[in-house]
Coordinates of C-alpha atoms in Angstrom, one line a residue:
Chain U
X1 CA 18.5 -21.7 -32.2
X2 CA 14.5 -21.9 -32.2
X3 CA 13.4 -19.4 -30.0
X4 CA 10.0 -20.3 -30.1
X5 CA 11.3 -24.3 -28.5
X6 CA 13.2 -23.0 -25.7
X7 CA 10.1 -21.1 -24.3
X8 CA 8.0 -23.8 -25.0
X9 CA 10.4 -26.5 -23.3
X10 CA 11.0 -23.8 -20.6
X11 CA 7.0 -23.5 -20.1
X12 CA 6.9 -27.2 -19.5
X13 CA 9.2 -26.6 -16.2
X14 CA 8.3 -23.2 -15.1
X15 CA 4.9 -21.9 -15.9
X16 CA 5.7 -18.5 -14.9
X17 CA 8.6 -18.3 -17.9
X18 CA 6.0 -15.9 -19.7
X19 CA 5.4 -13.6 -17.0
X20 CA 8.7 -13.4 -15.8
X21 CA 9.7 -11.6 -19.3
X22 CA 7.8 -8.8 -18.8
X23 CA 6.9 -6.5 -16.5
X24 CA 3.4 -5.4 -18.4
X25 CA 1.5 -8.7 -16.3
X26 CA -1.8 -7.2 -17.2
X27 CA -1.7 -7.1 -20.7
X28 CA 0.3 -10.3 -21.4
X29 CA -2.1 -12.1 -19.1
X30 CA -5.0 -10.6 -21.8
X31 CA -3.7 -12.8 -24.8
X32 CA -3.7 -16.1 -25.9
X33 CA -0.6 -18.4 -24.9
X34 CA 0.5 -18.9 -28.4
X35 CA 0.1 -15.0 -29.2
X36 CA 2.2 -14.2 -25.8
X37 CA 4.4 -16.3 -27.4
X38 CA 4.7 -15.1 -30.6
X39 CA 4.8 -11.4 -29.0
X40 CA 7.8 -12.3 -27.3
X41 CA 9.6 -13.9 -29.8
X42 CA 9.2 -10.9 -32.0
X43 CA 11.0 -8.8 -29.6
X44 CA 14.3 -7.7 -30.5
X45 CA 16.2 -9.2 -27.5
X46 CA 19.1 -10.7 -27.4
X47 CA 17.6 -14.0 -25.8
X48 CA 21.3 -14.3 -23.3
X49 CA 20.1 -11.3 -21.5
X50 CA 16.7 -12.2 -21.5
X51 CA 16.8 -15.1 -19.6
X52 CA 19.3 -14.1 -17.1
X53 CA 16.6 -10.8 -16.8
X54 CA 14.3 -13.0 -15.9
X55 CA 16.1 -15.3 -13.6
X56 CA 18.6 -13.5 -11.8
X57 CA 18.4 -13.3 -8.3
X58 CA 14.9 -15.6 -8.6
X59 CA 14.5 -18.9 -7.6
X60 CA 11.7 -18.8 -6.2
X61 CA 7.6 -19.6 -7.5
X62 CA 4.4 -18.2 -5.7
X63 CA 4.4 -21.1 -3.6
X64 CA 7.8 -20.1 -1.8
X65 CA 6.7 -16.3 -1.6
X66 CA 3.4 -17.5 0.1
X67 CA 5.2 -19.8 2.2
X68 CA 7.1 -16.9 3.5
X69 CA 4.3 -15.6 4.3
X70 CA 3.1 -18.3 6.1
X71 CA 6.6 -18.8 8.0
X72 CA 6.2 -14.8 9.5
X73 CA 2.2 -15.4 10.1
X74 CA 3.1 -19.1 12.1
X75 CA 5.7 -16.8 13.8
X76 CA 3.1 -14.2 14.8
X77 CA 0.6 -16.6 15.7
X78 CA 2.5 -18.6 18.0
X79 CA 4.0 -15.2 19.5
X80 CA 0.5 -14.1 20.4
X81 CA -0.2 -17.4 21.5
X82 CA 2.9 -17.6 24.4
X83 CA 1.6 -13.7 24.8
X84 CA -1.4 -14.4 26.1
X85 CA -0.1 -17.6 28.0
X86 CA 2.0 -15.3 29.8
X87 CA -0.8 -13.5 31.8
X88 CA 0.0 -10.4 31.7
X89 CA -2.7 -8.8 29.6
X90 CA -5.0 -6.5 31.2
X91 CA -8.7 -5.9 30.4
X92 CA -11.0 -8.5 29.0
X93 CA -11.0 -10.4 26.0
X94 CA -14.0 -9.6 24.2
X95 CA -12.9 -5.8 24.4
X96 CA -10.4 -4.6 21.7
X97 CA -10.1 -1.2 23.8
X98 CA -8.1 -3.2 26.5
X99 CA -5.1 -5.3 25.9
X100 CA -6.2 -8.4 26.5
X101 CA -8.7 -8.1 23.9
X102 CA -7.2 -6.0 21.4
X103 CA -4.0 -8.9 21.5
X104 CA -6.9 -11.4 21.6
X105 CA -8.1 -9.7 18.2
X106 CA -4.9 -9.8 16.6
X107 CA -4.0 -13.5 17.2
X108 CA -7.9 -14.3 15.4
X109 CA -6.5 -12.4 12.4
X110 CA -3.4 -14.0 12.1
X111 CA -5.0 -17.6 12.7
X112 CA -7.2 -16.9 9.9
X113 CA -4.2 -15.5 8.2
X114 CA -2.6 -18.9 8.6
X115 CA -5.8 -20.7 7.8
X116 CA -6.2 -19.1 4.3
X117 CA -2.4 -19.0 3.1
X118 CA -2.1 -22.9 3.7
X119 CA -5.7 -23.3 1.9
X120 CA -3.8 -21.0 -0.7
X121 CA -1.0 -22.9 -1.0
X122 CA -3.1 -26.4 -1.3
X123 CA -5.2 -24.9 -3.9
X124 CA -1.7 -24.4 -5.9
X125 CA -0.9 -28.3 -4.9
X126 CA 2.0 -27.1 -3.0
X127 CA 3.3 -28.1 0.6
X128 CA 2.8 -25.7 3.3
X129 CA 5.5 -24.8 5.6
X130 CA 4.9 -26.0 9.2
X131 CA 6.4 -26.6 12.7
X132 CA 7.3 -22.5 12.8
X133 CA 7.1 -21.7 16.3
X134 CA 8.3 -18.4 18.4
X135 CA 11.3 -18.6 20.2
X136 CA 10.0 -19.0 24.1
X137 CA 13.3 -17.6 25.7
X138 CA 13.1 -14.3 23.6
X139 CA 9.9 -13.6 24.9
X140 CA 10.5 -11.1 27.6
X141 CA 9.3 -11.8 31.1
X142 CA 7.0 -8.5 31.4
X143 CA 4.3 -6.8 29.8
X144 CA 6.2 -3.6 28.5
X145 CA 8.9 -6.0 26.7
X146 CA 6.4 -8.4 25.2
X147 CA 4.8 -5.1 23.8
X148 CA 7.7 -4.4 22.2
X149 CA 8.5 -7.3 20.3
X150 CA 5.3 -7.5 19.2
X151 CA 5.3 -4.1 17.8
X152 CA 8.7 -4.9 15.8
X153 CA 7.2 -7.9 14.7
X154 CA 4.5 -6.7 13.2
X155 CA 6.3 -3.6 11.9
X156 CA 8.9 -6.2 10.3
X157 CA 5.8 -8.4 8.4
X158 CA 4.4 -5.0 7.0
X159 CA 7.9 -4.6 5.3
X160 CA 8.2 -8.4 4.4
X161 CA 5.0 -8.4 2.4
X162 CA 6.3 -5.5 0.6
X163 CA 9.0 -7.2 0.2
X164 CA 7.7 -9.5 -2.0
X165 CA 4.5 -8.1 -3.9
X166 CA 6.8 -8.4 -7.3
X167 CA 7.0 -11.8 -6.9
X168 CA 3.5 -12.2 -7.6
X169 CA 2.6 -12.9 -11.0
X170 CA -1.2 -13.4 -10.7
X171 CA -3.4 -10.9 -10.1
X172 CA -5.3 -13.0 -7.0
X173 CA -2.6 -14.1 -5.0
X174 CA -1.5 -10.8 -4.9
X175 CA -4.7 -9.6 -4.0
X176 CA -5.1 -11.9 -1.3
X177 CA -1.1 -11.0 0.0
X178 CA -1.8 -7.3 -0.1
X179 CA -5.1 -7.3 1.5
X180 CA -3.3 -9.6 4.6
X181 CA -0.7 -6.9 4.4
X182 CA -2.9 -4.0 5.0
X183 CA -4.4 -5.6 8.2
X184 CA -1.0 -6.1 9.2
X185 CA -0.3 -2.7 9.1
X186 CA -3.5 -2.1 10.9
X187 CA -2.1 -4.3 13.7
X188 CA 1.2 -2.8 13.8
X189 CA -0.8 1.0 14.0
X190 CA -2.6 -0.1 17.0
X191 CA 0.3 -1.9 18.6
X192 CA 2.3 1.0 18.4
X193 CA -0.8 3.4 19.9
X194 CA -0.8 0.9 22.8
X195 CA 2.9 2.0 23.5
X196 CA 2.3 5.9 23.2
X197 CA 3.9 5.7 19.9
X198 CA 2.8 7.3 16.5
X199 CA 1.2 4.4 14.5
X200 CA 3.5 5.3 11.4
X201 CA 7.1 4.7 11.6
X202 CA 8.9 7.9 12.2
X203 CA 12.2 8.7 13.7
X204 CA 10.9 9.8 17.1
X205 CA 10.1 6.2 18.2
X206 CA 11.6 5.1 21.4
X207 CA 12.5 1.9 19.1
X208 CA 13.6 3.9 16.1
X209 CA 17.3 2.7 16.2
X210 CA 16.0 -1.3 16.5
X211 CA 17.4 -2.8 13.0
X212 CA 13.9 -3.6 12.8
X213 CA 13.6 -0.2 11.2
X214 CA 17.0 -0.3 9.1
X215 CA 18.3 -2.6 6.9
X216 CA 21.4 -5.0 5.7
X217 CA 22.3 -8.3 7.2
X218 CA 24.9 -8.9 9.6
X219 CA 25.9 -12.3 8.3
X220 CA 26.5 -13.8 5.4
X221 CA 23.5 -14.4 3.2
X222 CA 22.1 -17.9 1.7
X223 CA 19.2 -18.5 -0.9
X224 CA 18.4 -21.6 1.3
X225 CA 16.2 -21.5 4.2
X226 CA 15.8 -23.7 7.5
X227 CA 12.0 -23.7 6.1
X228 CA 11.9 -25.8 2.9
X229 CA 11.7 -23.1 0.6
X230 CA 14.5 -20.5 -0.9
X231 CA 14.5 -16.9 -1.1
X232 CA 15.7 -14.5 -3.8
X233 CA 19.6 -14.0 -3.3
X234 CA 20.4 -10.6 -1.4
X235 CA 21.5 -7.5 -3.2
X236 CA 22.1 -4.9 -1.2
X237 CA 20.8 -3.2 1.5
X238 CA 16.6 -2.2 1.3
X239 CA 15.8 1.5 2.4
X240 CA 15.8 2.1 6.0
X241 CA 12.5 3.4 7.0
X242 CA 13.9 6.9 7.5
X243 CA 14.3 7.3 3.5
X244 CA 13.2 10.0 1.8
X245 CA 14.2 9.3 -1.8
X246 CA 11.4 8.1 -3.7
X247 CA 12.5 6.3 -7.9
X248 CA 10.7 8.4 -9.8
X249 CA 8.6 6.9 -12.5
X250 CA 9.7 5.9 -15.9
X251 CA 13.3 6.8 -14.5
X252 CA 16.2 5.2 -12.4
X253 CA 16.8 8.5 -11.2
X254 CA 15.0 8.4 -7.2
X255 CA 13.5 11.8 -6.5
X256 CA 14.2 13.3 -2.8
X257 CA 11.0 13.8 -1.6
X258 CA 11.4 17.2 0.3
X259 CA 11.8 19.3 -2.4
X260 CA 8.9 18.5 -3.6
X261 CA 7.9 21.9 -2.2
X262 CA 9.1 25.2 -1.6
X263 CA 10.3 25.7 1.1
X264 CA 10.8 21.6 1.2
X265 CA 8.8 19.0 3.1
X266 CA 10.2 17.9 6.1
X267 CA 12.4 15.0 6.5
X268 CA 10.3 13.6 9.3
X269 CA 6.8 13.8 7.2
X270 CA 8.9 12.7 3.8
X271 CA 10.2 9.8 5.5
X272 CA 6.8 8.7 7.7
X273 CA 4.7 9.1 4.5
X274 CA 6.0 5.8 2.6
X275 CA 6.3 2.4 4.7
X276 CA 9.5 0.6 3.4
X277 CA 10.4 -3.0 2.1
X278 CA 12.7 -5.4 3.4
X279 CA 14.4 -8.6 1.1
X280 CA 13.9 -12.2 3.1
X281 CA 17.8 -12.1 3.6
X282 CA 17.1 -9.4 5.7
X283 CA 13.9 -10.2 7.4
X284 CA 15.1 -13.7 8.3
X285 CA 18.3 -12.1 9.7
X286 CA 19.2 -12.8 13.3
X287 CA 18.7 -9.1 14.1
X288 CA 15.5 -9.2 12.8
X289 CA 12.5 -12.4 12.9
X290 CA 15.9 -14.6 12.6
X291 CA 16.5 -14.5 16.3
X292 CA 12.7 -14.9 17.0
X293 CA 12.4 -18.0 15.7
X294 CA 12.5 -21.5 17.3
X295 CA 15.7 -23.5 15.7
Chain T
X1 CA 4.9 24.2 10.2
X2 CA 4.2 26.9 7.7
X3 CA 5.7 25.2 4.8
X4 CA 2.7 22.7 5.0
X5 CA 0.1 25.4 5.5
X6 CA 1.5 27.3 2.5
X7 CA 0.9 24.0 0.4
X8 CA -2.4 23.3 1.9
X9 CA -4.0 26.5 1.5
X10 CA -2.8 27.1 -2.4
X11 CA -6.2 28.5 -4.1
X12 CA -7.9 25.9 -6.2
X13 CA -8.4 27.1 -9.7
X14 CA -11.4 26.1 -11.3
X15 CA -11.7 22.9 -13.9
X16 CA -10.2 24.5 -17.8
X17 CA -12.0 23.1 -20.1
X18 CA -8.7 22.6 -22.5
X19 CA -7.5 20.2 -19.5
X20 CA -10.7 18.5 -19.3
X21 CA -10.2 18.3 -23.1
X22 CA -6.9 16.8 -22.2
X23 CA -7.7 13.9 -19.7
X24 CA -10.9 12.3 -21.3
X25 CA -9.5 11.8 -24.7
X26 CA -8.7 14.8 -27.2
X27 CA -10.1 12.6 -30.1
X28 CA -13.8 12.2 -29.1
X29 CA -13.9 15.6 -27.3
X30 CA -12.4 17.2 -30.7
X31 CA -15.0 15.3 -32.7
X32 CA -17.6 16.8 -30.9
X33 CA -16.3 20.2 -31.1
X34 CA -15.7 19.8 -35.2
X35 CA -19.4 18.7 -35.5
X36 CA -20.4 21.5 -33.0
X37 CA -18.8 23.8 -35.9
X38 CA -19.7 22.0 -39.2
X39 CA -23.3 21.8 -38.6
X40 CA -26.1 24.2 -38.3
X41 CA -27.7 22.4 -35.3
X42 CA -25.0 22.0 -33.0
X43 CA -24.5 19.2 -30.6
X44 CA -24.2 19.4 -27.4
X45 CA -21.0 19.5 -25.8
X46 CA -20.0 16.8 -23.7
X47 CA -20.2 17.5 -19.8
X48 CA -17.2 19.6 -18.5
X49 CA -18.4 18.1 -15.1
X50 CA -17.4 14.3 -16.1
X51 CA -13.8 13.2 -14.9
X52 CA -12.6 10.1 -17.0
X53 CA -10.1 8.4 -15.8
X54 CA -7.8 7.8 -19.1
X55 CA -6.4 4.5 -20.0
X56 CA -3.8 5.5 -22.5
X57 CA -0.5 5.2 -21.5
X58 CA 1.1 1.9 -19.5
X59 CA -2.0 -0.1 -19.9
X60 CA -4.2 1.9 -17.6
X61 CA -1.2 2.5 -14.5
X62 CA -2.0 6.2 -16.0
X63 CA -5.1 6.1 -14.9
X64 CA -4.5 4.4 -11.8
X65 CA -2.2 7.0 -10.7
X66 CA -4.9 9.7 -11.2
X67 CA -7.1 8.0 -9.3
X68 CA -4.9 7.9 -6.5
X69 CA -3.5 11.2 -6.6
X70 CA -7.5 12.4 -6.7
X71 CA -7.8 10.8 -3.5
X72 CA -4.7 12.1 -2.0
X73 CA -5.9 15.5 -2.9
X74 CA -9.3 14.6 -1.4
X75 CA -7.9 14.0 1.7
X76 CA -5.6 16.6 1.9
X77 CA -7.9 18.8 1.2
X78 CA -10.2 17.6 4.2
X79 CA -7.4 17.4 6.7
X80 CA -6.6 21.4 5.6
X81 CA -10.0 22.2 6.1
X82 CA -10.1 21.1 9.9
X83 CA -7.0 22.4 10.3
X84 CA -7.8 25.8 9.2
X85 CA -11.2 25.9 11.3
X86 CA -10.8 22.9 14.2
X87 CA -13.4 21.9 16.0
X88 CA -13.8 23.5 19.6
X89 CA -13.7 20.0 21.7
X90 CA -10.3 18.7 19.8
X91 CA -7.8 18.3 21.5
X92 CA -4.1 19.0 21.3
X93 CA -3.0 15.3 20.3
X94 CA -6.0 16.0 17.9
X95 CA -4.7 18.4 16.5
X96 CA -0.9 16.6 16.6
X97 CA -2.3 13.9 14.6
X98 CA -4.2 15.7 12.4
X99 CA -1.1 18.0 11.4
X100 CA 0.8 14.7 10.5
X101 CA -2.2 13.0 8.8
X102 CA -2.0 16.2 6.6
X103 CA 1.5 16.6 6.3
X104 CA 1.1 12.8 4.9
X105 CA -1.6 13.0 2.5
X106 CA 0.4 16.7 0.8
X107 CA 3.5 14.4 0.4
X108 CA 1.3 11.7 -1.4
X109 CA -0.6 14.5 -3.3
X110 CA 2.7 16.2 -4.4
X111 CA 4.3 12.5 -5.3
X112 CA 1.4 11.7 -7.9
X113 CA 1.3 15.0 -9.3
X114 CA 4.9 14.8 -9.9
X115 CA 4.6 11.3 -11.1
X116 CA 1.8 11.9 -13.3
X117 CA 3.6 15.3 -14.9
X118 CA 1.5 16.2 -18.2
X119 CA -0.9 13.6 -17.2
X120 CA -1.8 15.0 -14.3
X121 CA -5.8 15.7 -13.2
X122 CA -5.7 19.4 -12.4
X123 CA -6.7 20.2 -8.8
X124 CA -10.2 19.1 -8.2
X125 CA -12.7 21.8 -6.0
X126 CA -14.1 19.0 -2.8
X127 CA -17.0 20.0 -0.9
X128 CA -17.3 18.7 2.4
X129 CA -20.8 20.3 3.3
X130 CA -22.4 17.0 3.9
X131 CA -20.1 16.7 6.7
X132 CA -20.0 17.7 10.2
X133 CA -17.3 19.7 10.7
X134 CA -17.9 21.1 13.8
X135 CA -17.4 18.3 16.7
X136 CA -14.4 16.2 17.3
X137 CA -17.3 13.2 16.5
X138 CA -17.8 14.6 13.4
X139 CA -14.5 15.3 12.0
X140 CA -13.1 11.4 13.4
X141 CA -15.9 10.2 11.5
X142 CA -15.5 11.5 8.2
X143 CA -11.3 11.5 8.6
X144 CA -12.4 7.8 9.1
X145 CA -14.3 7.6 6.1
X146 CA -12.0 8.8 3.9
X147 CA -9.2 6.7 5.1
X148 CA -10.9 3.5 4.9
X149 CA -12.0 4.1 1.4
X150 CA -8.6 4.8 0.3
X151 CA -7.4 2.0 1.9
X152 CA -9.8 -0.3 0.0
X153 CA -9.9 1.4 -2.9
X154 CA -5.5 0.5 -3.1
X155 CA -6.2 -2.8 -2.3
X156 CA -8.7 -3.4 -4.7
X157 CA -6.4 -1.6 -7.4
X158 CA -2.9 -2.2 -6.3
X159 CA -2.9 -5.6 -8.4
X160 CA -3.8 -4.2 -11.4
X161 CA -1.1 -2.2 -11.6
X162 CA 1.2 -3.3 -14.3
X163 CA 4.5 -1.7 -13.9
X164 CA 6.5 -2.8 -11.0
X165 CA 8.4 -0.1 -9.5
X166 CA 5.0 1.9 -9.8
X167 CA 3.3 -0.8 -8.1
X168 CA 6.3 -0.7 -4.9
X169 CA 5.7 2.9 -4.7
X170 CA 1.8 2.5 -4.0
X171 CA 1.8 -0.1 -1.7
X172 CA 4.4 2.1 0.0
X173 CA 1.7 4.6 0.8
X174 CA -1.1 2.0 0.9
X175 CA 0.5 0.9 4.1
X176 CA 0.3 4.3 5.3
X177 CA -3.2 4.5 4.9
X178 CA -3.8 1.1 6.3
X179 CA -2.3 2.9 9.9
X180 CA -3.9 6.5 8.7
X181 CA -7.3 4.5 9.3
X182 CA -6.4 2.4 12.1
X183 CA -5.1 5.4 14.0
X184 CA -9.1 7.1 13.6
X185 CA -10.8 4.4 14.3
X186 CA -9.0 4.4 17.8
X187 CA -9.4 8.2 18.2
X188 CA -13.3 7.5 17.4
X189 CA -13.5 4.5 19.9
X190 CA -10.4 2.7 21.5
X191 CA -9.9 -0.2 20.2
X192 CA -12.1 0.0 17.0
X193 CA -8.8 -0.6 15.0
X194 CA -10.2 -3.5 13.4
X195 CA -13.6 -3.4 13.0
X196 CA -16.0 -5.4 11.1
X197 CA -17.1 -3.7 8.1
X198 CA -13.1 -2.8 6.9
X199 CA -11.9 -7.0 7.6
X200 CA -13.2 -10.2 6.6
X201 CA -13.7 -14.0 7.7
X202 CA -10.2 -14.1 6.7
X203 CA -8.7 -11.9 8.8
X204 CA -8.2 -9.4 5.2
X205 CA -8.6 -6.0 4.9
X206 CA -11.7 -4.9 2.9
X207 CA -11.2 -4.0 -0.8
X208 CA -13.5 -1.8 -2.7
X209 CA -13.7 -1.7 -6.9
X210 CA -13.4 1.6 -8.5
X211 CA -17.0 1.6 -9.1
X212 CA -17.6 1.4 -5.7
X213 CA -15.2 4.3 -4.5
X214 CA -16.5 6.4 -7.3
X215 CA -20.4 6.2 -6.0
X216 CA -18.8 6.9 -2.3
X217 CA -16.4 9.9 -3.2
X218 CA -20.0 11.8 -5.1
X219 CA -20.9 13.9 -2.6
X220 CA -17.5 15.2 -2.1
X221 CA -16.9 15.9 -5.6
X222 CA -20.0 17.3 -6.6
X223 CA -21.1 19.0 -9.3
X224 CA -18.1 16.8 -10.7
X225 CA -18.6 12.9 -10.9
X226 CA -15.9 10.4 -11.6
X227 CA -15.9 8.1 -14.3
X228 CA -14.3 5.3 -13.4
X229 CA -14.7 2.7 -16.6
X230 CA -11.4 2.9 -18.2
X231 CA -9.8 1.9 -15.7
X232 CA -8.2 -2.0 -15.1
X233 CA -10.6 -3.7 -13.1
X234 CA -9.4 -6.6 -10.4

């Protein structure tokens, strides 16, 4: 068996093969292809392992993680677009200290979100999802409702990036995810303000028990998607946001985060400090953007 | 919440020089020392005042971490300072926030250092004399200053990270941030969650290099300055 042909045969198909092997992205990305190459041929693997390391549960390239994000940012645009439709914003549009123009605000973001993941995803020479629109029967008829969804909406794409991030083998389209991801959490902060909530999750919301802030699936999972694209296979369940075990570095071993002092942090700080990820699985789920969506 | 006071207030012992020894890299320090010793004129020794971020260790996540964890202490140590002495004209949800904000940054602080172990900066002396202190204005403005450059400063450093689970624990707390600063902005002026100097064209948040954050955290770390050159650059 020549190691050194099945990488190059698998490089043909998948570009990604080499940094799929290993997690140390920075310094592979450093050398040369043929000394990447060589470097991971010289490890002592046993090559079975290795390539089921680096596939499992993947089947998916930059182009379908950045089409996810484009699926929850068409989502969220056309949600703030039947939002404002509906008239019920106070204030004027030009102000972000009112509704009207702090949701006004929000829908320019996630437009231009929209705008730069699809020139993203031509740049790659890859087809962008399209035709996501917002379910117009789960919009609810009044103000305090519509709030409400869009609070768990934009709570749910801050964990969706998250989600993610790993998938991301390049060091600009992760930049470019993470830095849509911290406006998003920016949104979802001021969202939450507008209800008299705190803007970080935290088990004293009036929305705290919404699966929104859990996690699991309440159906049986797929890999395929209604959008064109397939996500990683579910595992098991993410951490809910009221988790306060941290994995420690360097370790398997997760680290509660309350006794990190004596006497320990409280659960409710513990669990507020540290925003949680959700798989697709779970974020596509009907109890979460799953029944959101426009079949 | 006296547990978080406790933590807050722990005294602050001043920089060791064997730790400073420690984080910029034993072997040039030692060299310095030896030709301190072997000669008759000896050679200066290298600031005690310079923090270098290290390198060694995971391809720079090491010093990553550090870099982190110096700002969570940063802001800890601000948010402990206007809690000890508040400003006359906050209010009670001032003050509600401000306990959590806090509470947060401790639990970030005390994550790092954990993290980190051995590696670990010791904890750094901040002044906040260039800030006002005194008016609910002036607190919200530099709270705001400090939580927008730590929210730049991850997401101009998050990618760089190279080991994943590391990585998913930062942009844990980099999310945090992200509603730490949106939550002052609002306090400052309603609204102002968003505003034009921390997004872009592209609806992005703002990211700041190293270099950048390093010039912006000077005045608070003075007579300390940061070096900033080992670490991996996006």
């Amino acid at each position: 068996m020549n190691f050194f042909a099945i990488l190059h045969h698998l490089a043909d198909v998948d570009p990604d093969v080499l940094g799929r092997f290993d997690s140390r992205r920075a310094v592979f990305r450093s050398l040369g292809t043929a000394t990447r190459r060589a470097a991971l041929a010289a490890t002592p693997l046993f090559v079975g392992a290795l390539f089921q390391k680096a596939y499992a549960g993947t089947a998916s390239t930059a182009a379908d993680v950045l089409n996810y994000a484009l699926t929850l940012e068409l989502l969220e645009a056309d949600f703030y677009a039947k939002f404002l439709a509906a008239g019920t914003l106070t204030g004027a549009a030009s102000q972000a200290g009112t509704p009207l123009g702090a949701i006004t605000k929000i829908k320019q973001h996630e437009d231009a979100h929209v705008h730069l993941l699809q020139t993203t995803l031509a740049a790659l020479g890859a087809k962008a999802v399209s035709g996501v629109t917002f379910k117009a029967s789960a919009l609810p008829a009044a103000y305090a409702g519509q709030l409400q969804v869009a609070q768990l909406l934009e709570d749910t794409g801050v964990r969706a990036y998250k989600g993610r991030a790993a998938e991301l083998l390049t060091t600009d389209l992760l930049t470019t995810a993470l830095r849509i991801h911290s406006m998003e959490a920016r949104h979802a902060a001021h969202i939450r303000t507008m209800r008299g909530q705190l803007p970080w999750i935290n088990s004293t919301d009036d929305l705290a028990n919404d699966p929104a802030y859990g996690s699991g699936v309440t159906a049986a999972t797929s890999t395929v998607t209604p959008f064109g694209y397939g996500i990683p296979a579910y595992t098991a369940p993410s951490a809910p946001e009221s988790n306060t075990r941290q994995a420690g570095l360097g370790t398997a071993v997760a680290i509660e985060i309350t006794t990190l002092a004596t006497p320990p942090y409280a659960p409710l700080d513990a669990a507020a400090a540290f925003d949680e990820a959700l798989q697709p699985a779970e974020v596509l789920d009907a109890a979460r953007a799953g029944k959101l969506v426009q079949a | 919440m006296t547990d978080m006071i406790s933590a807050g207030a722990r005294p602050v012992p001043a920089w060791p020089r064997r730790t400073f020894l420690r984080v910029s890299g034993a072997g040039a320090a030692a060299l310095v020392l030896a030709t301190g010793c072997s000669t008759p004129t000896p050679t200066p020794a290298a600031d005690p005042h310079i923090i270098i971020l290290q390198a060694g260790g995971q391809a720079g996540d090491v010093g990553v971490e550090n870099y982190l964890y110096l700002l969570a202490q940063l802001q800890a140590a601000f948010y402990q300072a206007v809690l000890t002495t508040p400003p006359t004209d906050f209010t009670p949800a001032d003050l509600g926030y401000f306990t959590d904000l806090r509470d947060h940054e401790v639990v970030h602080r005390e994550f790092y250092k954990y993290a980190l172990g051995t590696a670990a900066l010791p904890t750094l002396p901040f002044t906040f004399a260039s800030l006002t202190l005194t008016t609910r204005a002036g607190v919200l403005a530099g709270a705001q200053t400090f939580e927008e450059l730590s929210t730049a400063a991850y997401a101009a450093i998050l990618p760089a990270v190279s080991d994943a689970t590391l990585q998913g624990l930062m942009l844990k707390i980099a999310s945090v941030e992200a509603r730490h600063a949106a939550l002052l902005r609002d306090l400052l002026a309603p609204g102002s969650f968003a505003p034009n100097d921390a997004v872009d064209g592209n609806g992005q948040a703002v990211a700041l290099a190293p270099a950048a954050v390093a010039t912006a955290l000077a005045p608070y770390l003075a007579p300390y300055t940061l070096s900033v050159a080992n670490l991996p650059l996006t």
